[in-house]
PDB file of C-alpha atoms and ligand atoms in Angstrom:
ATOM      1  CA  MET Y   1     102.489 132.482 102.994  1.00 54.00           C
ATOM      2  CA  GLU Y   2     102.166 129.708 105.700  1.00 66.00           C
ATOM      3  CA  LYS Y   3     102.142 126.548 104.037  1.00 83.00           C
ATOM      4  CA  LYS Y   4      99.262 124.213 104.440  1.00 94.00           C
ATOM      5  CA  ALA Y   5      99.887 120.549 104.987  1.00 97.00           C
ATOM      6  CA  ILE Y   6      97.326 118.585 102.838  1.00 97.00           C
ATOM      7  CA  TYR Y   7      98.518 115.129 103.641  1.00 97.00           C
ATOM      8  CA  GLU Y   8     100.969 113.490 105.908  1.00 97.00           C
ATOM      9  CA  GLY Y   9     101.939 109.956 104.997  1.00 95.00           C
ATOM     10  CA  LYS Y  10     104.629 107.751 106.261  1.00 94.00           C
ATOM     11  CA  ALA Y  11     107.466 109.015 104.659  1.00 97.00           C
ATOM     12  CA  LYS Y  12     106.631 112.478 103.264  1.00 98.00           C
ATOM     13  CA  ILE Y  13     104.253 115.485 103.900  1.00 98.00           C
ATOM     14  CA  LEU Y  14     102.302 117.262 101.007  1.00 98.00           C
ATOM     15  CA  TYR Y  15     101.958 120.955 101.236  1.00 98.00           C
ATOM     16  CA  GLU Y  16      99.886 123.465  99.178  1.00 97.00           C
ATOM     17  CA  THR Y  17     101.563 126.103  97.290  1.00 97.00           C
ATOM     18  CA  ASP Y  18     100.369 129.367  95.753  1.00 96.00           C
ATOM     19  CA  ASN Y  19      99.971 127.621  92.493  1.00 97.00           C
ATOM     20  CA  SER Y  20      96.863 125.221  92.425  1.00 96.00           C
ATOM     21  CA  ASP Y  21      98.849 122.977  90.020  1.00 97.00           C
ATOM     22  CA  GLU Y  22     101.722 122.398  92.181  1.00 98.00           C
ATOM     23  CA  LEU Y  23     102.592 120.834  95.388  1.00 98.00           C
ATOM     24  CA  LEU Y  24     105.416 120.590  97.879  1.00 98.00           C
ATOM     25  CA  VAL Y  25     106.760 117.442  98.829  1.00 98.00           C
ATOM     26  CA  TYR Y  26     108.503 117.204 102.324  1.00 98.00           C
ATOM     27  CA  TYR Y  27     110.721 114.382 102.876  1.00 98.00           C
ATOM     28  CA  LYS Y  28     110.913 113.167 106.475  1.00 98.00           C
ATOM     29  CA  ASP Y  29     113.498 110.785 108.371  1.00 98.00           C
ATOM     30  CA  ASP Y  30     110.603 108.681 109.447  1.00 98.00           C
ATOM     31  CA  ALA Y  31     110.525 104.847 108.234  1.00 97.00           C
ATOM     32  CA  THR Y  32     107.899 102.462 108.825  1.00 95.00           C
ATOM     33  CA  ALA Y  33     107.878  98.668 107.839  1.00 94.00           C
ATOM     34  CA  GLY Y  34     104.958  96.306 107.691  1.00 88.00           C
ATOM     35  CA  ASN Y  35     102.356  98.664 106.736  1.00 83.00           C
ATOM     36  CA  GLY Y  36     103.290 101.044 109.937  1.00 85.00           C
ATOM     37  CA  ALA Y  37     103.647  97.971 112.317  1.00 90.00           C
ATOM     38  CA  LYS Y  38     107.438  98.880 112.692  1.00 95.00           C
ATOM     39  CA  LYS Y  39     108.358 102.352 113.174  1.00 96.00           C
ATOM     40  CA  GLY Y  40     111.693 104.142 113.383  1.00 97.00           C
ATOM     41  CA  THR Y  41     113.958 106.912 112.023  1.00 97.00           C
ATOM     42  CA  ILE Y  42     116.749 106.892 109.470  1.00 98.00           C
ATOM     43  CA  VAL Y  43     118.922 109.837 110.205  1.00 98.00           C
ATOM     44  CA  ASP Y  44     119.019 112.030 107.264  1.00 98.00           C
ATOM     45  CA  LYS Y  45     116.878 109.545 104.905  1.00 98.00           C
ATOM     46  CA  GLY Y  46     114.660 112.558 103.837  1.00 98.00           C
ATOM     47  CA  ILE Y  47     117.681 114.439 102.709  1.00 98.00           C
ATOM     48  CA  MET Y  48     118.994 111.457 100.739  1.00 98.00           C
ATOM     49  CA  ASN Y  49     115.919 110.275  99.273  1.00 98.00           C
ATOM     50  CA  ASN Y  50     115.088 113.552  97.802  1.00 98.00           C
ATOM     51  CA  LYS Y  51     118.831 113.480  96.208  1.00 98.00           C
ATOM     52  CA  MET Y  52     118.232 110.066  94.743  1.00 98.00           C
ATOM     53  CA  THR Y  53     114.779 110.520  93.786  1.00 98.00           C
ATOM     54  CA  LYS Y  54     115.835 113.779  91.833  1.00 98.00           C
ATOM     55  CA  PHE Y  55     118.767 111.820  90.309  1.00 98.00           C
ATOM     56  CA  PHE Y  56     116.589 109.107  89.255  1.00 98.00           C
ATOM     57  CA  PHE Y  57     114.049 111.334  87.627  1.00 98.00           C
ATOM     58  CA  ASP Y  58     116.448 113.150  85.878  1.00 98.00           C
ATOM     59  CA  LEU Y  59     118.080 110.117  84.325  1.00 98.00           C
ATOM     60  CA  LEU Y  60     114.549 108.736  83.339  1.00 98.00           C
ATOM     61  CA  ALA Y  61     113.927 112.268  81.732  1.00 98.00           C
ATOM     62  CA  GLU Y  62     116.858 112.030  79.587  1.00 98.00           C
ATOM     63  CA  HIS Y  63     115.407 108.854  78.324  1.00 98.00           C
ATOM     64  CA  GLY Y  64     111.975 110.458  77.569  1.00 98.00           C
ATOM     65  CA  ILE Y  65     110.112 109.226  80.592  1.00 98.00           C
ATOM     66  CA  GLU Y  66     107.840 112.252  82.130  1.00 98.00           C
ATOM     67  CA  HIS Y  67     107.744 112.749  85.732  1.00 98.00           C
ATOM     68  CA  HIS Y  68     106.301 114.962  88.327  1.00 98.00           C
ATOM     69  CA  CYS Y  69     109.361 116.732  89.609  1.00 98.00           C
ATOM     70  CA  LEU Y  70     109.616 120.300  88.682  1.00 98.00           C
ATOM     71  CA  ALA Y  71     112.221 121.639  91.162  1.00 98.00           C
ATOM     72  CA  VAL Y  72     114.273 120.757  94.351  1.00 98.00           C
ATOM     73  CA  PRO Y  73     113.860 124.095  96.426  1.00 98.00           C
ATOM     74  CA  SER Y  74     115.845 122.602  99.235  1.00 98.00           C
ATOM     75  CA  GLU Y  75     117.405 119.272 100.715  1.00 98.00           C
ATOM     76  CA  ARG Y  76     114.302 118.039 101.916  1.00 98.00           C
ATOM     77  CA  GLU Y  77     111.720 119.546  99.606  1.00 98.00           C
ATOM     78  CA  MET Y  78     110.569 118.749  96.097  1.00 98.00           C
ATOM     79  CA  LEU Y  79     108.265 120.738  94.045  1.00 98.00           C
ATOM     80  CA  VAL Y  80     105.841 118.437  91.849  1.00 98.00           C
ATOM     81  CA  LYS Y  81     103.100 118.702  89.575  1.00 98.00           C
ATOM     82  CA  LYS Y  82      99.809 118.158  91.324  1.00 98.00           C
ATOM     83  CA  LEU Y  83      98.448 114.879  90.108  1.00 98.00           C
ATOM     84  CA  THR Y  84      95.535 112.662  90.628  1.00 98.00           C
ATOM     85  CA  ILE Y  85      97.275 109.523  91.932  1.00 98.00           C
ATOM     86  CA  ILE Y  86      96.048 106.191  90.420  1.00 98.00           C
ATOM     87  CA  PRO Y  87      95.688 104.167  93.596  1.00 98.00           C
ATOM     88  CA  LEU Y  88      97.949 101.269  92.363  1.00 98.00           C
ATOM     89  CA  GLU Y  89     101.363 100.334  93.784  1.00 98.00           C
ATOM     90  CA  VAL Y  90     103.134  99.117  90.598  1.00 99.00           C
ATOM     91  CA  ILE Y  91     105.756  96.532  91.352  1.00 98.00           C
ATOM     92  CA  ILE Y  92     108.511  95.323  89.090  1.00 99.00           C
ATOM     93  CA  ARG Y  93     110.408  92.041  90.007  1.00 99.00           C
ATOM     94  CA  ASN Y  94     113.627  91.013  88.354  1.00 99.00           C
ATOM     95  CA  VAL Y  95     114.700  88.831  90.989  1.00 98.00           C
ATOM     96  CA  ALA Y  96     112.764  86.803  93.689  1.00 98.00           C
ATOM     97  CA  ALA Y  97     112.806  88.466  97.092  1.00 98.00           C
ATOM     98  CA  GLY Y  98     110.386  89.468 100.141  1.00 98.00           C
ATOM     99  CA  SER Y  99     106.785  88.950  99.682  1.00 97.00           C
ATOM    100  CA  LEU Y 100     107.010  87.249  96.487  1.00 98.00           C
ATOM    101  CA  ALA Y 101     109.789  84.811  97.621  1.00 98.00           C
ATOM    102  CA  ALA Y 102     107.645  84.136 100.553  1.00 98.00           C
ATOM    103  CA  ARG Y 103     104.308  83.689  98.524  1.00 97.00           C
ATOM    104  CA  LEU Y 104     105.630  81.272  95.877  1.00 98.00           C
ATOM    105  CA  GLY Y 105     108.230  79.507  97.764  1.00 98.00           C
ATOM    106  CA  LEU Y 106     111.238  80.790  95.684  1.00 98.00           C
ATOM    107  CA  ALA Y 107     114.504  81.289  97.307  1.00 98.00           C
ATOM    108  CA  GLU Y 108     115.446  85.012  97.558  1.00 98.00           C
ATOM    109  CA  GLY Y 109     117.752  85.593  94.872  1.00 98.00           C
ATOM    110  CA  THR Y 110     116.073  83.508  92.220  1.00 98.00           C
ATOM    111  CA  LYS Y 111     116.258  85.311  89.024  1.00 98.00           C
ATOM    112  CA  MET Y 112     112.850  85.905  87.196  1.00 98.00           C
ATOM    113  CA  LYS Y 113     112.897  84.829  83.440  1.00 98.00           C
ATOM    114  CA  ILE Y 114     111.194  87.894  82.466  1.00 98.00           C
ATOM    115  CA  PRO Y 115     110.406  91.291  84.716  1.00 98.00           C
ATOM    116  CA  VAL Y 116     107.106  90.343  86.625  1.00 98.00           C
ATOM    117  CA  ILE Y 117     104.833  93.168  87.075  1.00 98.00           C
ATOM    118  CA  GLU Y 118     102.380  93.064  89.980  1.00 98.00           C
ATOM    119  CA  PHE Y 119      99.510  95.549  91.087  1.00 98.00           C
ATOM    120  CA  CYS Y 120      98.480  96.292  94.733  1.00 98.00           C
ATOM    121  CA  TYR Y 121      95.522  98.358  95.761  1.00 98.00           C
ATOM    122  CA  LYS Y 122      96.679 101.396  97.456  1.00 98.00           C
ATOM    123  CA  ASN Y 123      94.432 101.254 100.807  1.00 97.00           C
ATOM    124  CA  ASP Y 124      96.355 101.176 104.199  1.00 93.00           C
ATOM    125  CA  ASP Y 125      93.374  99.940 106.081  1.00 95.00           C
ATOM    126  CA  LEU Y 126      93.105  96.754 103.657  1.00 97.00           C
ATOM    127  CA  GLY Y 127      96.947  96.519 104.057  1.00 94.00           C
ATOM    128  CA  ASP Y 128      97.422  97.265 100.159  1.00 96.00           C
ATOM    129  CA  PRO Y 129      96.167  93.894  98.700  1.00 98.00           C
ATOM    130  CA  MET Y 130      97.402  92.557  95.492  1.00 98.00           C
ATOM    131  CA  VAL Y 131      94.767  93.027  92.589  1.00 98.00           C
ATOM    132  CA  ASN Y 132      94.921  92.112  88.780  1.00 98.00           C
ATOM    133  CA  ARG Y 133      93.711  93.785  85.937  1.00 98.00           C
ATOM    134  CA  TYR Y 134      90.277  92.380  86.225  1.00 98.00           C
ATOM    135  CA  HIS Y 135      90.009  93.843  89.702  1.00 98.00           C
ATOM    136  CA  ILE Y 136      91.487  97.187  88.458  1.00 98.00           C
ATOM    137  CA  LEU Y 137      89.164  97.602  85.718  1.00 98.00           C
ATOM    138  CA  ALA Y 138      85.947  96.173  87.722  1.00 98.00           C
ATOM    139  CA  MET Y 139      86.745  98.742  90.408  1.00 98.00           C
ATOM    140  CA  GLU Y 140      87.494 101.649  87.813  1.00 98.00           C
ATOM    141  CA  LEU Y 141      90.866 102.107  89.491  1.00 98.00           C
ATOM    142  CA  ALA Y 142      92.207 102.689  85.959  1.00 98.00           C
ATOM    143  CA  THR Y 143      91.291 102.206  82.367  1.00 98.00           C
ATOM    144  CA  ASP Y 144      92.512  99.522  80.303  1.00 98.00           C
ATOM    145  CA  ASP Y 145      94.370 102.275  78.082  1.00 98.00           C
ATOM    146  CA  GLU Y 146      96.033 103.700  81.445  1.00 98.00           C
ATOM    147  CA  LEU Y 147      97.056 100.107  82.497  1.00 98.00           C
ATOM    148  CA  THR Y 148      98.696  99.388  79.156  1.00 98.00           C
ATOM    149  CA  THR Y 149     100.566 102.792  79.546  1.00 98.00           C
ATOM    150  CA  ILE Y 150     101.462 102.081  83.017  1.00 98.00           C
ATOM    151  CA  GLN Y 151     102.720  98.654  82.230  1.00 98.00           C
ATOM    152  CA  ASN Y 152     104.988  99.969  79.264  1.00 98.00           C
ATOM    153  CA  LEU Y 153     106.292 102.840  80.951  1.00 98.00           C
ATOM    154  CA  SER Y 154     106.889 100.314  84.025  1.00 99.00           C
ATOM    155  CA  LEU Y 155     109.029  98.111  81.734  1.00 98.00           C
ATOM    156  CA  LYS Y 156     110.893 100.966  79.824  1.00 98.00           C
ATOM    157  CA  ILE Y 157     111.866 102.290  83.357  1.00 99.00           C
ATOM    158  CA  ASN Y 158     113.133  99.054  84.481  1.00 99.00           C
ATOM    159  CA  ASP Y 159     115.141  98.758  81.605  1.00 98.00           C
ATOM    160  CA  ILE Y 160     116.782 102.193  82.125  1.00 98.00           C
ATOM    161  CA  LEU Y 161     117.326 101.846  85.905  1.00 98.00           C
ATOM    162  CA  THR Y 162     118.697  98.056  85.634  1.00 98.00           C
ATOM    163  CA  LYS Y 163     121.288  99.070  82.764  1.00 98.00           C
ATOM    164  CA  PHE Y 164     122.385 102.157  84.663  1.00 98.00           C
ATOM    165  CA  LEU Y 165     122.613 100.674  88.256  1.00 98.00           C
ATOM    166  CA  LYS Y 166     124.535  97.504  86.737  1.00 98.00           C
ATOM    167  CA  GLU Y 167     127.412 100.283  85.785  1.00 98.00           C
ATOM    168  CA  LYS Y 168     127.438 101.345  89.390  1.00 98.00           C
ATOM    169  CA  LYS Y 169     127.702  97.601  90.582  1.00 98.00           C
ATOM    170  CA  VAL Y 170     124.445  97.456  91.938  1.00 98.00           C
ATOM    171  CA  ASP Y 171     121.601  94.926  90.938  1.00 98.00           C
ATOM    172  CA  LEU Y 172     117.996  96.277  90.898  1.00 99.00           C
ATOM    173  CA  ILE Y 173     116.175  93.369  92.292  1.00 99.00           C
ATOM    174  CA  ASP Y 174     112.571  94.902  92.526  1.00 99.00           C
ATOM    175  CA  PHE Y 175     110.604  98.426  93.092  1.00 99.00           C
ATOM    176  CA  LYS Y 176     107.513 100.113  93.650  1.00 98.00           C
ATOM    177  CA  LEU Y 177     106.200 102.983  91.199  1.00 99.00           C
ATOM    178  CA  GLU Y 178     103.259 105.060  91.729  1.00 99.00           C
ATOM    179  CA  PHE Y 179     101.427 107.054  88.709  1.00 99.00           C
ATOM    180  CA  GLY Y 180      99.081 109.851  88.497  1.00 98.00           C
ATOM    181  CA  ARG Y 181      97.021 111.775  85.929  1.00 98.00           C
ATOM    182  CA  ASP Y 182      97.548 115.435  85.244  1.00 97.00           C
ATOM    183  CA  LYS Y 183      94.949 117.780  84.222  1.00 95.00           C
ATOM    184  CA  ASP Y 184      94.847 116.693  80.813  1.00 97.00           C
ATOM    185  CA  GLY Y 185      94.514 113.108  82.022  1.00 98.00           C
ATOM    186  CA  LYS Y 186      97.824 112.008  80.845  1.00 98.00           C
ATOM    187  CA  VAL Y 187      99.632 109.460  82.879  1.00 98.00           C
ATOM    188  CA  ILE Y 188     102.806 110.527  84.646  1.00 98.00           C
ATOM    189  CA  LEU Y 189     105.278 108.880  86.928  1.00 99.00           C
ATOM    190  CA  ALA Y 190     104.991 110.313  90.667  1.00 99.00           C
ATOM    191  CA  ASP Y 191     106.060 109.684  94.135  1.00 98.00           C
ATOM    192  CA  GLU Y 192     109.656 108.725  94.659  1.00 98.00           C
ATOM    193  CA  ILE Y 193     112.451 106.366  93.624  1.00 99.00           C
ATOM    194  CA  SER Y 194     114.814 105.533  96.553  1.00 98.00           C
ATOM    195  CA  PRO Y 195     116.104 102.836  98.783  1.00 98.00           C
ATOM    196  CA  ASP Y 196     112.579 102.916 100.536  1.00 98.00           C
ATOM    197  CA  ASN Y 197     110.836 101.626  97.577  1.00 98.00           C
ATOM    198  CA  CYS Y 198     113.398  99.631  95.710  1.00 98.00           C
ATOM    199  CA  ARG Y 199     115.513  96.605  96.514  1.00 98.00           C
ATOM    200  CA  PHE Y 200     119.338  97.461  95.597  1.00 99.00           C
ATOM    201  CA  TRP Y 201     121.833  94.655  96.200  1.00 98.00           C
ATOM    202  CA  ASP Y 202     125.396  94.965  95.673  1.00 98.00           C
ATOM    203  CA  SER Y 203     126.358  93.224  92.453  1.00 98.00           C
ATOM    204  CA  ASP Y 204     129.364  91.182  93.600  1.00 98.00           C
ATOM    205  CA  THR Y 205     128.753  90.706  97.307  1.00 98.00           C
ATOM    206  CA  LYS Y 206     124.939  90.828  97.079  1.00 98.00           C
ATOM    207  CA  GLU Y 207     124.864  92.836 100.220  1.00 98.00           C
ATOM    208  CA  LYS Y 208     121.583  94.785 100.873  1.00 98.00           C
ATOM    209  CA  LEU Y 209     121.838  98.623 100.033  1.00 98.00           C
ATOM    210  CA  ASP Y 210     118.098  99.446 100.920  1.00 98.00           C
ATOM    211  CA  LYS Y 211     115.336  99.617 103.378  1.00 98.00           C
ATOM    212  CA  ASP Y 212     115.429  95.851 104.024  1.00 98.00           C
ATOM    213  CA  ARG Y 213     118.361  96.504 106.373  1.00 98.00           C
ATOM    214  CA  PHE Y 214     115.621  98.476 108.633  1.00 98.00           C
ATOM    215  CA  ARG Y 215     112.762  95.837 107.936  1.00 97.00           C
ATOM    216  CA  ARG Y 216     115.202  93.071 108.955  1.00 97.00           C
ATOM    217  CA  ASP Y 217     116.990  94.522 111.695  1.00 97.00           C
ATOM    218  CA  LEU Y 218     120.442  94.222 109.788  1.00 97.00           C
ATOM    219  CA  GLY Y 219     122.128  97.439 111.099  1.00 97.00           C
ATOM    220  CA  GLY Y 220     124.190  99.739 109.031  1.00 98.00           C
ATOM    221  CA  VAL Y 221     120.891 101.158 107.618  1.00 98.00           C
ATOM    222  CA  GLU Y 222     122.206 104.859 107.312  1.00 98.00           C
ATOM    223  CA  ASP Y 223     125.229 103.603 105.683  1.00 98.00           C
ATOM    224  CA  ALA Y 224     123.462 101.650 103.045  1.00 98.00           C
ATOM    225  CA  TYR Y 225     121.471 104.719 102.125  1.00 98.00           C
ATOM    226  CA  LYS Y 226     124.866 106.832 101.983  1.00 98.00           C
ATOM    227  CA  GLU Y 227     126.431 104.123  99.991  1.00 98.00           C
ATOM    228  CA  MET Y 228     123.619 104.090  97.310  1.00 98.00           C
ATOM    229  CA  LEU Y 229     123.901 108.086  97.155  1.00 98.00           C
ATOM    230  CA  ARG Y 230     127.549 107.805  96.805  1.00 98.00           C
ATOM    231  CA  ARG Y 231     127.140 105.104  93.890  1.00 98.00           C
ATOM    232  CA  LEU Y 232     124.752 107.141  92.036  1.00 97.00           C
ATOM    233  CA  THR Y 233     126.003 110.895  92.243  1.00 94.00           C
ATOM    234  CA  GLY Y 234     129.740 110.412  93.680  1.00 90.00           C
ATOM    235  CA  GLN Y 235     128.457 112.661  96.669  1.00 81.00           C
ATOM    236  CA  GLU Y 236     129.485 111.792 100.213  1.00 76.00           C
TER     237      GLU Y 236
HETATM  238  P1  ADP S 301     102.020 106.889 101.976  1.00 53.27           P
HETATM  239  O1  ADP S 301     100.942 107.688 101.540  1.00 53.27           O
HETATM  240  O2  ADP S 301     102.241 105.543 101.563  1.00 53.27           O
HETATM  241  O3  ADP S 301     102.457 106.939 103.601  1.00 53.27           O
HETATM  242  P2  ADP S 301     104.198 108.838 101.572  1.00 53.27           P
HETATM  243  O4  ADP S 301     104.441 109.169 103.060  1.00 53.27           O
HETATM  244  O5  ADP S 301     105.329 108.744 100.850  1.00 53.27           O
HETATM  245  O6  ADP S 301     103.589 107.580 101.614  1.00 53.27           O
HETATM  246  O7  ADP S 301     103.205 110.106 101.038  1.00 53.27           O
HETATM  247  C1  ADP S 301     103.459 110.656  99.899  1.00 53.27           C
HETATM  248  C2  ADP S 301     101.902 110.633  99.074  1.00 53.27           C
HETATM  249  O8  ADP S 301     101.914 111.565  98.230  1.00 53.27           O
HETATM  250  C3  ADP S 301     101.472 109.203  98.697  1.00 53.27           C
HETATM  251  O9  ADP S 301     100.197 109.078  99.011  1.00 53.27           O
HETATM  252  C4  ADP S 301     101.455 109.289  97.046  1.00 53.27           C
HETATM  253  O10 ADP S 301     100.486 108.808  96.408  1.00 53.27           O
HETATM  254  C5  ADP S 301     101.136 111.020  97.045  1.00 53.27           C
HETATM  255  N1  ADP S 301     101.940 111.630  96.030  1.00 53.27           N
HETATM  256  C6  ADP S 301     103.021 111.578  95.064  1.00 53.27           C
HETATM  257  N2  ADP S 301     103.056 112.146  94.198  1.00 53.27           N
HETATM  258  C7  ADP S 301     102.228 113.179  94.116  1.00 53.27           C
HETATM  259  C8  ADP S 301     101.641 114.074  93.100  1.00 53.27           C
HETATM  260  N3  ADP S 301     102.414 114.386  92.183  1.00 53.27           N
HETATM  261  N4  ADP S 301     100.659 114.485  93.222  1.00 53.27           N
HETATM  262  C9  ADP S 301      99.729 114.059  94.375  1.00 53.27           C
HETATM  263  N5  ADP S 301     100.182 113.158  95.335  1.00 53.27           N
HETATM  264  C10 ADP S 301     101.159 112.655  95.280  1.00 53.27           C
HETATM  265  N1  UDP S 302     107.226  98.362  98.212  1.00 53.27           N
HETATM  266  C1  UDP S 302     107.093  99.636  98.576  1.00 53.27           C
HETATM  267  N2  UDP S 302     105.914  99.678  99.234  1.00 53.27           N
HETATM  268  C2  UDP S 302     105.193  98.653  99.676  1.00 53.27           C
HETATM  269  C3  UDP S 302     105.305  97.768  99.149  1.00 53.27           C
HETATM  270  C4  UDP S 302     106.543  97.280  98.598  1.00 53.27           C
HETATM  271  O1  UDP S 302     107.844 100.549  98.265  1.00 53.27           O
HETATM  272  O2  UDP S 302     103.982  99.229 100.272  1.00 53.27           O
HETATM  273  C5  UDP S 302     108.265  97.950  97.353  1.00 53.27           C
HETATM  274  C6  UDP S 302     109.584  97.326  98.251  1.00 53.27           C
HETATM  275  O3  UDP S 302     110.477  98.111  98.663  1.00 53.27           O
HETATM  276  C7  UDP S 302     110.129  96.368  97.463  1.00 53.27           C
HETATM  277  C8  UDP S 302     109.032  95.936  96.369  1.00 53.27           C
HETATM  278  O4  UDP S 302     107.982  97.108  96.388  1.00 53.27           O
HETATM  279  O5  UDP S 302     111.082  97.166  96.398  1.00 53.27           O
HETATM  280  C9  UDP S 302     108.381  94.560  96.561  1.00 53.27           C
HETATM  281  O6  UDP S 302     107.984  94.716  98.024  1.00 53.27           O
HETATM  282  P1  UDP S 302     107.515  93.332  98.611  1.00 53.27           P
HETATM  283  O7  UDP S 302     106.055  92.880  97.894  1.00 53.27           O
HETATM  284  O8  UDP S 302     108.512  91.961  98.350  1.00 53.27           O
HETATM  285  O9  UDP S 302     107.238  93.960 100.007  1.00 53.27           O
HETATM  286  P2  UDP S 302     107.863  93.522 101.443  1.00 53.27           P
HETATM  287  O10 UDP S 302     108.844  92.277 101.308  1.00 53.27           O
HETATM  288  O11 UDP S 302     108.346  94.997 101.801  1.00 53.27           O
HETATM  289  O12 UDP S 302     106.539  93.049 102.112  1.00 53.27           O
END
């Protein structure tokens, strides 16, 4: 059967499947930064991000976190549970970097005393503006209960990932999550977890092992993704 693309985003394409409850996600090599202002390609990024996302989802599932991944039918494809995405980018920050460092005048690398959770309204035309709990409730982007669930899940995910990555000599600086509702209204972790949406720094050297190498023209972009994959899975 010919697959029908229902959405093409900046990094992935979503296809319909024979099952109306499932979608096929295709991971591209396309890379963008600054909400699409900078465009490029990271060779084999789609393959590496699919593998790393699967790895992190398996790890989270072992700790009782439900996620959307059902199977990985090929190296660039992930079969997922179709969800109604809650239009929020949930950002968790352990160390100041990027836009937080700029906004609050903090030196990059400043440790936060507690993990900081931020929400951005997922809207490319508006440049994903930051919103708070009041905006979210007033705009009915999510309910109060859903927000509490999202917050608790995000902090638990942060704990699991931070502890695991520490053993791999990687500091989890910050990352972005997305959640969606299933048919029964249950809030489930969606999208991806990879160097595209996380900041990973080598614990000793503080070398960046994530998409900041692309965003900031630091070079060695592919090697950074490869190194993360190697540290997680031992795979070259
Ligand atoms: P963007 O939309 O920001 O350009 P991507 O290229 O990564 O990002 O596109 C993937 C899209 O798929 C995102 O809009 C994301 O919200 C959506 N998505 C992720 N998981 C699911 C899911 N399980 N069901 C439906 N949509 C999903
Ligand atoms: N992030 C993301 N998608 C976005 C914005 C941010 O995945 O549209 C991730 C980013 O990779 C980083 C964290 O969220 O791990 C915080 O990003 P920040 O707000 O500092 O944004 P940036 O510096 O990229 O503008």
